[in-house]
One Martini backbone bead per residue (centre of mass of N, CA, C, O) as a GRO file, in nm:
protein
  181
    1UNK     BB    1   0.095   0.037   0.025
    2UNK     BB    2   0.066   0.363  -0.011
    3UNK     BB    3   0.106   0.680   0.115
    4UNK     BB    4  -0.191   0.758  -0.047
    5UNK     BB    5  -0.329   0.540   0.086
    6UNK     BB    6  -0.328   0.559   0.382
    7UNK     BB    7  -0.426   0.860   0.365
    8UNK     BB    8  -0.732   0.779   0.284
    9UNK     BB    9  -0.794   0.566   0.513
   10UNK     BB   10  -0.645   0.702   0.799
   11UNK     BB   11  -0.372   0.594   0.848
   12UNK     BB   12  -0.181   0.572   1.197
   13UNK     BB   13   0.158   0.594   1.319
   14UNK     BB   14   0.360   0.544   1.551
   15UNK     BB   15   0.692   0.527   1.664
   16UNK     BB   16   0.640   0.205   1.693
   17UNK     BB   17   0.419   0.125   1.452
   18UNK     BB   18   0.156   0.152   1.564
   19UNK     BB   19  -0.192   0.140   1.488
   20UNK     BB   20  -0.404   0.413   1.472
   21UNK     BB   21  -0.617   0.670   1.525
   22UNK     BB   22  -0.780   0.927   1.511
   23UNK     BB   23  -0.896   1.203   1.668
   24UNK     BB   24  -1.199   1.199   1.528
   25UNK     BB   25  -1.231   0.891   1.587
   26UNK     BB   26  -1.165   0.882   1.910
   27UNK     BB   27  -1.411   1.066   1.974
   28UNK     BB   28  -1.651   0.869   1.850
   29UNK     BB   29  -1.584   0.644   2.031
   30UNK     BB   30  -1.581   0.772   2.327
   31UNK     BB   31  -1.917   0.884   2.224
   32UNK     BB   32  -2.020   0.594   2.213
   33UNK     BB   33  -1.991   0.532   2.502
   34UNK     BB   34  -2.082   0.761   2.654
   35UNK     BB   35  -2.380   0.709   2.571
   36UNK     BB   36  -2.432   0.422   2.724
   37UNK     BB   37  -2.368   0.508   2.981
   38UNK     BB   38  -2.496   0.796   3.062
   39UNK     BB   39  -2.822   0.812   3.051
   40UNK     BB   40  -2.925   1.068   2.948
   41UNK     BB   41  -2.731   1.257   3.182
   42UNK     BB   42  -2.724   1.107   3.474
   43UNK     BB   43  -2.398   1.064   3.384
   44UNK     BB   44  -2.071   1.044   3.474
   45UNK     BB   45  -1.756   0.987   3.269
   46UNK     BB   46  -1.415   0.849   3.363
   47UNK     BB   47  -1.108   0.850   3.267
   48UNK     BB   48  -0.831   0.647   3.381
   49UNK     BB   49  -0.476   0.768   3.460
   50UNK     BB   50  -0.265   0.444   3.434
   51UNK     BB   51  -0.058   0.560   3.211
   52UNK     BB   52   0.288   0.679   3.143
   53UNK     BB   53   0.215   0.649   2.793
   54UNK     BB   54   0.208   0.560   2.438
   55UNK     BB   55   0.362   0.280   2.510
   56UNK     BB   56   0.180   0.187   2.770
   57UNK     BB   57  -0.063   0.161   2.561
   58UNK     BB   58   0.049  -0.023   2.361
   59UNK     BB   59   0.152  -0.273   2.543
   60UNK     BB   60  -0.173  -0.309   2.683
   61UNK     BB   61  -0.299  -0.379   2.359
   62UNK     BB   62  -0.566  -0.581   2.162
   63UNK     BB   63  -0.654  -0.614   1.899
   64UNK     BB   64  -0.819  -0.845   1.929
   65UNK     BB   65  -1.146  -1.041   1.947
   66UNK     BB   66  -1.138  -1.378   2.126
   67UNK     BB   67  -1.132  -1.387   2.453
   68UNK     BB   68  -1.277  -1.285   2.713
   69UNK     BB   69  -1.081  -1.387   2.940
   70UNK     BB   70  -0.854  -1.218   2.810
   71UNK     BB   71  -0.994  -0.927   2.872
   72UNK     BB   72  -1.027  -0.952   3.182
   73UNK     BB   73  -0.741  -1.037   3.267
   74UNK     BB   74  -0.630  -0.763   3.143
   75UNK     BB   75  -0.795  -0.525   3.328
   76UNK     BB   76  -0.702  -0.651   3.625
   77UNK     BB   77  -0.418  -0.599   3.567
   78UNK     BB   78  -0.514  -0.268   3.509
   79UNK     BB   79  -0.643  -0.220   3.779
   80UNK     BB   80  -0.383  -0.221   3.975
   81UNK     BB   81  -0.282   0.018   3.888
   82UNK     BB   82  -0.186   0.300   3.987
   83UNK     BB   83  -0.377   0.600   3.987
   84UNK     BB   84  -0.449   0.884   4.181
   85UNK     BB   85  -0.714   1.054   4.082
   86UNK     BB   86  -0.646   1.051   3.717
   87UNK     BB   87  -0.789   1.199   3.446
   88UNK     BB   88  -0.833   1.155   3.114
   89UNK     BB   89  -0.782   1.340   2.789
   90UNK     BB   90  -0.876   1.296   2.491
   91UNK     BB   91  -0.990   1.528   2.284
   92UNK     BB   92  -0.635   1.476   2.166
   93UNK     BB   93  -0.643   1.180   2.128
   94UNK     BB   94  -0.466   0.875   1.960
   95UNK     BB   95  -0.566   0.574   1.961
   96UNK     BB   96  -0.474   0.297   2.006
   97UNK     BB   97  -0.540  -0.049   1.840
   98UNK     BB   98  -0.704  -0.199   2.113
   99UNK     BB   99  -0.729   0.007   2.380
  100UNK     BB  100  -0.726   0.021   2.719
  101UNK     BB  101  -1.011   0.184   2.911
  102UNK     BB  102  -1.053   0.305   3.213
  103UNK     BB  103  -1.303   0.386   3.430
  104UNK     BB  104  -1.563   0.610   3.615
  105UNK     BB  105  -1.905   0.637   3.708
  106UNK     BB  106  -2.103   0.921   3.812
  107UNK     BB  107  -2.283   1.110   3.917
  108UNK     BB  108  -2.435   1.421   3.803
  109UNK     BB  109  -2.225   1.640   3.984
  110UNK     BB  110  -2.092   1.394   4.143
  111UNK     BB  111  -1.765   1.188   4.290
  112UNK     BB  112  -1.940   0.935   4.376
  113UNK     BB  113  -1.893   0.615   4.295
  114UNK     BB  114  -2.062   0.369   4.117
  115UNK     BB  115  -1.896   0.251   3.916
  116UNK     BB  116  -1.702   0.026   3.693
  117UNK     BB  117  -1.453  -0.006   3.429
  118UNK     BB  118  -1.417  -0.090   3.049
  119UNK     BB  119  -1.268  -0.035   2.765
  120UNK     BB  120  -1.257  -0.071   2.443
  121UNK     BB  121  -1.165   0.081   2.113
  122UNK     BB  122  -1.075  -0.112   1.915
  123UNK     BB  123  -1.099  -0.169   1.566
  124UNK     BB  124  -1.153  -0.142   1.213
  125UNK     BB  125  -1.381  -0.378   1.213
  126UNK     BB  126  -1.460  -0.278   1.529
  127UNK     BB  127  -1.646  -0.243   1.791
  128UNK     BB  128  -1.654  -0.103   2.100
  129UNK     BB  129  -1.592  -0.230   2.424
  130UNK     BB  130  -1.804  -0.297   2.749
  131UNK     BB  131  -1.736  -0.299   3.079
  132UNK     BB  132  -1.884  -0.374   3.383
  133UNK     BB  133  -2.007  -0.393   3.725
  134UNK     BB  134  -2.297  -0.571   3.668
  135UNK     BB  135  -2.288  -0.874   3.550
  136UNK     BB  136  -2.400  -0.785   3.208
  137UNK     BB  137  -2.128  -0.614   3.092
  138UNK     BB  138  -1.920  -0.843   2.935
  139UNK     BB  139  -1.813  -0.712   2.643
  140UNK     BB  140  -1.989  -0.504   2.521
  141UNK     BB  141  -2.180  -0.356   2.278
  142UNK     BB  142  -2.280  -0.023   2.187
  143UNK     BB  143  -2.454  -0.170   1.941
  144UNK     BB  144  -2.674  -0.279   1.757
  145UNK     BB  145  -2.784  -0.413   1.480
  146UNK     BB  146  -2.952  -0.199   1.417
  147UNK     BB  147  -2.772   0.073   1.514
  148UNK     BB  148  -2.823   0.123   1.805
  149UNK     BB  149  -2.785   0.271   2.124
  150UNK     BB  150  -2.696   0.107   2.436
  151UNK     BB  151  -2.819   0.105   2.791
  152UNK     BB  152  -2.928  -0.089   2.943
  153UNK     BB  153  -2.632  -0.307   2.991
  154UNK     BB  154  -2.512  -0.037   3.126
  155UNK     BB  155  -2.623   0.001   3.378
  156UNK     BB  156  -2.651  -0.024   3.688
  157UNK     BB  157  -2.747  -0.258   3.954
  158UNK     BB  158  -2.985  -0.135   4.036
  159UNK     BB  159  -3.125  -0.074   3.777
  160UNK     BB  160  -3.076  -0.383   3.638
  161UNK     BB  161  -3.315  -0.527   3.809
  162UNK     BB  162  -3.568  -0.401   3.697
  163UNK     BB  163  -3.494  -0.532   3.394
  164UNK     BB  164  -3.407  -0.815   3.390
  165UNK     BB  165  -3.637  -0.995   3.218
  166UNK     BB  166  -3.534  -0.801   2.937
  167UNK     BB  167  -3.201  -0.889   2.945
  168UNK     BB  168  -3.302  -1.189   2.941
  169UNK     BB  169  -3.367  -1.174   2.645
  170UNK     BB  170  -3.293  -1.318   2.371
  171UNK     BB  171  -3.479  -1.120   2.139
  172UNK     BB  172  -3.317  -0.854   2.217
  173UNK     BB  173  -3.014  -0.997   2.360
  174UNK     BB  174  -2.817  -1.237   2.267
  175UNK     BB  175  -2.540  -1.115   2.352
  176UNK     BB  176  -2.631  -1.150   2.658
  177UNK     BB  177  -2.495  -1.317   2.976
  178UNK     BB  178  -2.686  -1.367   3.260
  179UNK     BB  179  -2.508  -1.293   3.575
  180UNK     BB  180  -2.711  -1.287   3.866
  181UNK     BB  181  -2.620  -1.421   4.147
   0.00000   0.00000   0.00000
């Protein structure tokens, strides 16, 4: 491929070699998980600052997904790592292909944490994956095949609960599988 077909797919390398989103790309994913997460805006969502730079995100991303537990794996080892309860601002940021962005999500204007979770920014021909600590959206896209964006499997738990028999229909949701206590 030319570097003129290069530049009209969009395609972007960091100095290590690896593929990129543009900063365009990268702010429509985080803004299509924004909306699935927010409900509406009742719910502010906040990426954890757990990398020290874009080469130990370049080292923590998985290109593919292939199976859940590799990436439950990924998250819970990224969770491990220290916070210090600095948030990223990606609003200007190229996303590497495949990265982890672990989450917080508190109520709308108050700092107290509802859940958390993980995203996966995904690749170029998947949409973002969305980890919940609700035990129902697990690595969940947050697009239905129908093309709308989905809130319901990433409610909180406790929201999560008033909902669970249609969580729970395969005719709406074939693709989560509930385990709920």
């Amino acid at each position: 491929m030319t570097q003129k077909q290069v530049k009209k797919l969009h395609f972007k390398y960091s100095e290590t070699g690896a593929l990129l989103f543009t900063k365009a790309q990268t702010k429509k994913r985080f803004a299509l998980c924004r909306e699935a997460l927010t409900n509406n805006k009742s719910y502010s969502l906040r990426i954890k600052s757990i990398y020290e730079n874009q080469e130990d995100i370049e080292r923590n991303a998985m290109k593919e997904f292939i199976i859940e537990s590799l990436f439950t794996d990924k998250y819970f080892q990224l969770h491990q790592r220290p916070w210090g309860g600095l948030y990223f601002n990606y609003e200007e940021f190229a996303a590497a292909e495949g990265a982890f962005f672990p989450f917080v999500r508190t109520k709308f204007r108050k700092h107290q944490a509802i859940d958390e979770g993980c995203i996966w920014i995904g690749n170029r021909s998947e949409f973002p994956l969305i980890y919940v600590h609700n035990f129902i959206a697990k690595w969940t896209s947050p697009i239905s095949k129908s093309g709308f964006v989905r809130t319901e499997p990433f409610l909180p738990i406790s929201e999560a609960r008033k909902i669970l028999p249609r969580l729970m229909n395969k005719v709406i949701y074939p693709d989560l599988n509930v385990s709920l206590l």
